[in-house]
C-alpha angles and dihedrals in degrees: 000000000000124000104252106170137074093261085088088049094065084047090053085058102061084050105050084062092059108286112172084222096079099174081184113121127225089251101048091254104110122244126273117260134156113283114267127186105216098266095199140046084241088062088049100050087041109128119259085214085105097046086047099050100060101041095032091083093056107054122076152220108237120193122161141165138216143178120244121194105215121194119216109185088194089055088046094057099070096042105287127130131204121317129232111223122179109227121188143216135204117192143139130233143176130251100225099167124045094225081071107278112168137191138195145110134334101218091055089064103035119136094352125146098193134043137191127174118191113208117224089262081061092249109147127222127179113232139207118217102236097179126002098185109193106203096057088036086226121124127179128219132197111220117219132232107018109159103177126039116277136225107271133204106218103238104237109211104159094091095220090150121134132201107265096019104131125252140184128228113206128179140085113303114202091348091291091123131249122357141183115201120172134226142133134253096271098178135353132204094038097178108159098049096115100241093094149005096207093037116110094189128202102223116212134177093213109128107271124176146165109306094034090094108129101011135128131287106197131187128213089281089061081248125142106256093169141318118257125245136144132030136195113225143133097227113037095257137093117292093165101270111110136148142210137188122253122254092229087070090037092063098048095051081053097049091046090054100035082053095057101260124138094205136029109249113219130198128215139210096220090235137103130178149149137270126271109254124199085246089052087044098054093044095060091034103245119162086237136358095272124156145022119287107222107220096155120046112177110234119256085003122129096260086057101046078048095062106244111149128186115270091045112113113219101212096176138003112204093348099302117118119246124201113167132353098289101062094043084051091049100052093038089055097049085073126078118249106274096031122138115231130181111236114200110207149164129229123186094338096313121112123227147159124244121198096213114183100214118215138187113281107267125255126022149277093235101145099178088068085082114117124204112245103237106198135006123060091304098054107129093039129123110229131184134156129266117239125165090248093055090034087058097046098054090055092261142119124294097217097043096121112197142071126301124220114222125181123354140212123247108241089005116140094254095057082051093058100051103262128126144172126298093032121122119222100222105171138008121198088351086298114119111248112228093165152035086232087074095055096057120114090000105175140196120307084031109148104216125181119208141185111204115168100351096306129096127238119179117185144149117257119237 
């Protein structure tokens, strides 16, 4: 167990004026000793300056540029063409390797063409963008370049945080340059917070802005504890909640990158469920409304060869407790495919333990397999099969079945119809579409059901 507190801060610095007890290890990351909570007010009022020092050199500036066409139909009327407009980006970001590894968010770096990351010392590097992974919104760039080792932040993935334990948020706020602003952990596991269906988010009340984006999260061993990168505010401004993503995701973009993949590879459990309600909790006689009800268990999944059936309640996966969807998704794709997790349950109020072997989602997210419906109301459509591979990496559902409609042709029969691209063709005639075959040379009178932006429409064509 690792010292999280400010008590260590106060020891630091003694340290720091010459102790002979120097808990400072060789590499900058501080040495291992038992978990204490400050014991005095003396602990509690004790300077970051230690704590700074160590983890400051290692966070970034991040600014970076892009071109934008723009189409203006009004332009184009009297002969123009599209217009090429350069856009910026102001961020922050981690050096996590000393060859000049860098995190931070996707969205600083999204849809720019050129990157430069100013170190701490205010040398500049340009920087290559190696993996941008959209669900967990981190990318990670390689700076060229680099020609000495770099100062590094140990990634700390043991999750060993508590509520109330205090944090700094460091990064460039608004483009001023590097700030240090001070909080503590005032939630984990912030699931339903709308930035992600797969995040599990530490939420912090230390001050976090614009500009902040991808920056570091440290706690009082000058360790990552996440990168920062959404708040919720009215104005646009800190109101002390903020969230960061957890190192644990965090390393595994950066292994993925650092191995040579252009895209994290996440495993599933082939299982999807509700929350437990209090309703759903005193019906079944449970002491509080805890886990995620499966109601839906993908068949030959892993969930399935495990032996997980609807109607079982997953209360935990490797000891960590799980609520709703987002945070099952989240612990299950921390892991790597093929990977064996413990599954705590209950079954008809007993309570047991499942060893489940999580894989990658079948199928795959091949776009260029979609064929153009030739005749019919749809004639003119894009089709191509739903899988859970292609589902999830659209941003969708794993478990949607149907067809989805890609591009469309202006005046085609199928934009005539209503329909447009992005919907999934579910059902025709009450029957479940599994593949594109069964939408071609649809005709009038035809019942067709839907889902277009997460709702359902079911109508007669005509």
């Amino acid at each position: 167990m690792k010292t999280s507190s400010l008590a260590i801060a106060a020891a630091l610095l003694l340290a720091a004026c010459g102790s002979p007890d120097n808990s400072k290890a060789q590499d900058g990351v501080f040495a291992e000793a038992p978990r204490q909570l400050p014991g005095d007010a003396l602990s509690m009022k004790a300077s970051f300056a230690p704590v700074v020092r160590e983890a400051a050199p290692a966070v970034v500036n991040i600014s970076a540029r892009g071109v934008q066409t723009v189409r203006d139909p009004f332009f184009e009327m009297f002969g123009g063409g599209p217009q090429q407009r350069v856009t910026g980006s102001i961020g922050s970001g981690v050096i996590v390797r000393a060859d000049g590894v860098v995190v931070t968010n996707r969205h600083v770096i999204e849809n720019m063409q050129q990157i430069r990351v100013t170190l701490a010392d205010r040398r500049e590097f340009a920087a290559k963008v190696v993996l941008a992974d959209e669900r967990s919104d981190i990318a990670v760039l390689q700076l060229e370049g680099v020609s000495e080792r770099l100062p590094v932040l140990n990634i700390d993935d043991r999750e060993e945080q508590q509520i109330g334990d205090l944090v700094l948020a460091i990064g460039n706020p608004f483009g001023v340059g590097q700030t240090v602003t001070n909080g503590i952990i005032s939630a984990l596991n912030r699931t339903d917070t709308g930035i992600s269906d797969s995040g599990s988010f530490i939420q912090t009340d230390a001050a976090i802005n614009p500009g902040n984006s991808g920056g570091a999260l440290v706690d009082m061993d000058g360790d990552l504890i996440g990168i920062n990168t959404a708040i919720f505010s009215r104005t646009g401004s800190s109101s002390g909640v903020g969230f960061a993503v957890p190192a644990a995701m965090v390393r595994q973009v950066v292994d993925s990158a650092v191995g040579g993949a252009t895209a994290v590879v996440r495993p599933w459990l082939g299982v999807k469920g509700d929350p437990v309600t209090a309703e759903v909790a005193r019906s079944l006689g449970l002491d509080r409304p805890q886990g995620l009800v499966i109601t839906t268990v993908y068949p030959e999944g892993p969930g399935a060869r495990a032996g997980l059936r609807t109607g079982d309640i997953i209360t935990a996966v490797d000891g960590a407790e799980i609520n709703d969807q987002g945070g099952l998704n989240f612990r299950i794709g921390t892991h790597e495919p093929d990977a064996t997790v413990q599954v705590a349950l209950l079954r008809d109020g007993d309570a047991r333990t499942i060893r489940a072997r999580v894989q990658k989602l079948p199928g795959n997210s091949d776009m260029s397999a979609a064929t153009t419906i030739q005749a019919g109301a749809l004639a003119g459509a894009q089709a191509l099969t739903l899988n859970p591979a292609l589902a999830d990496s659209l941003g969708g559902d794993p478990f949607t079945r149907g067809v989805l409609l890609g591009q469309i042709g202006r005046g085609s029969m199928a934009a005539r119809t209503g329909f447009v691209r992005g919907d999934v063709v579910v059902s025709v005639n009450g029957r479940a579409v599994t593949s594109a075959g069964q939408l071609a040379n649809l005709q009038r009178g035809t019942e067709v059901t839907i889902e277009r932006q997460g709702r359902r429409i079911s109508g007669t064509m005509r």
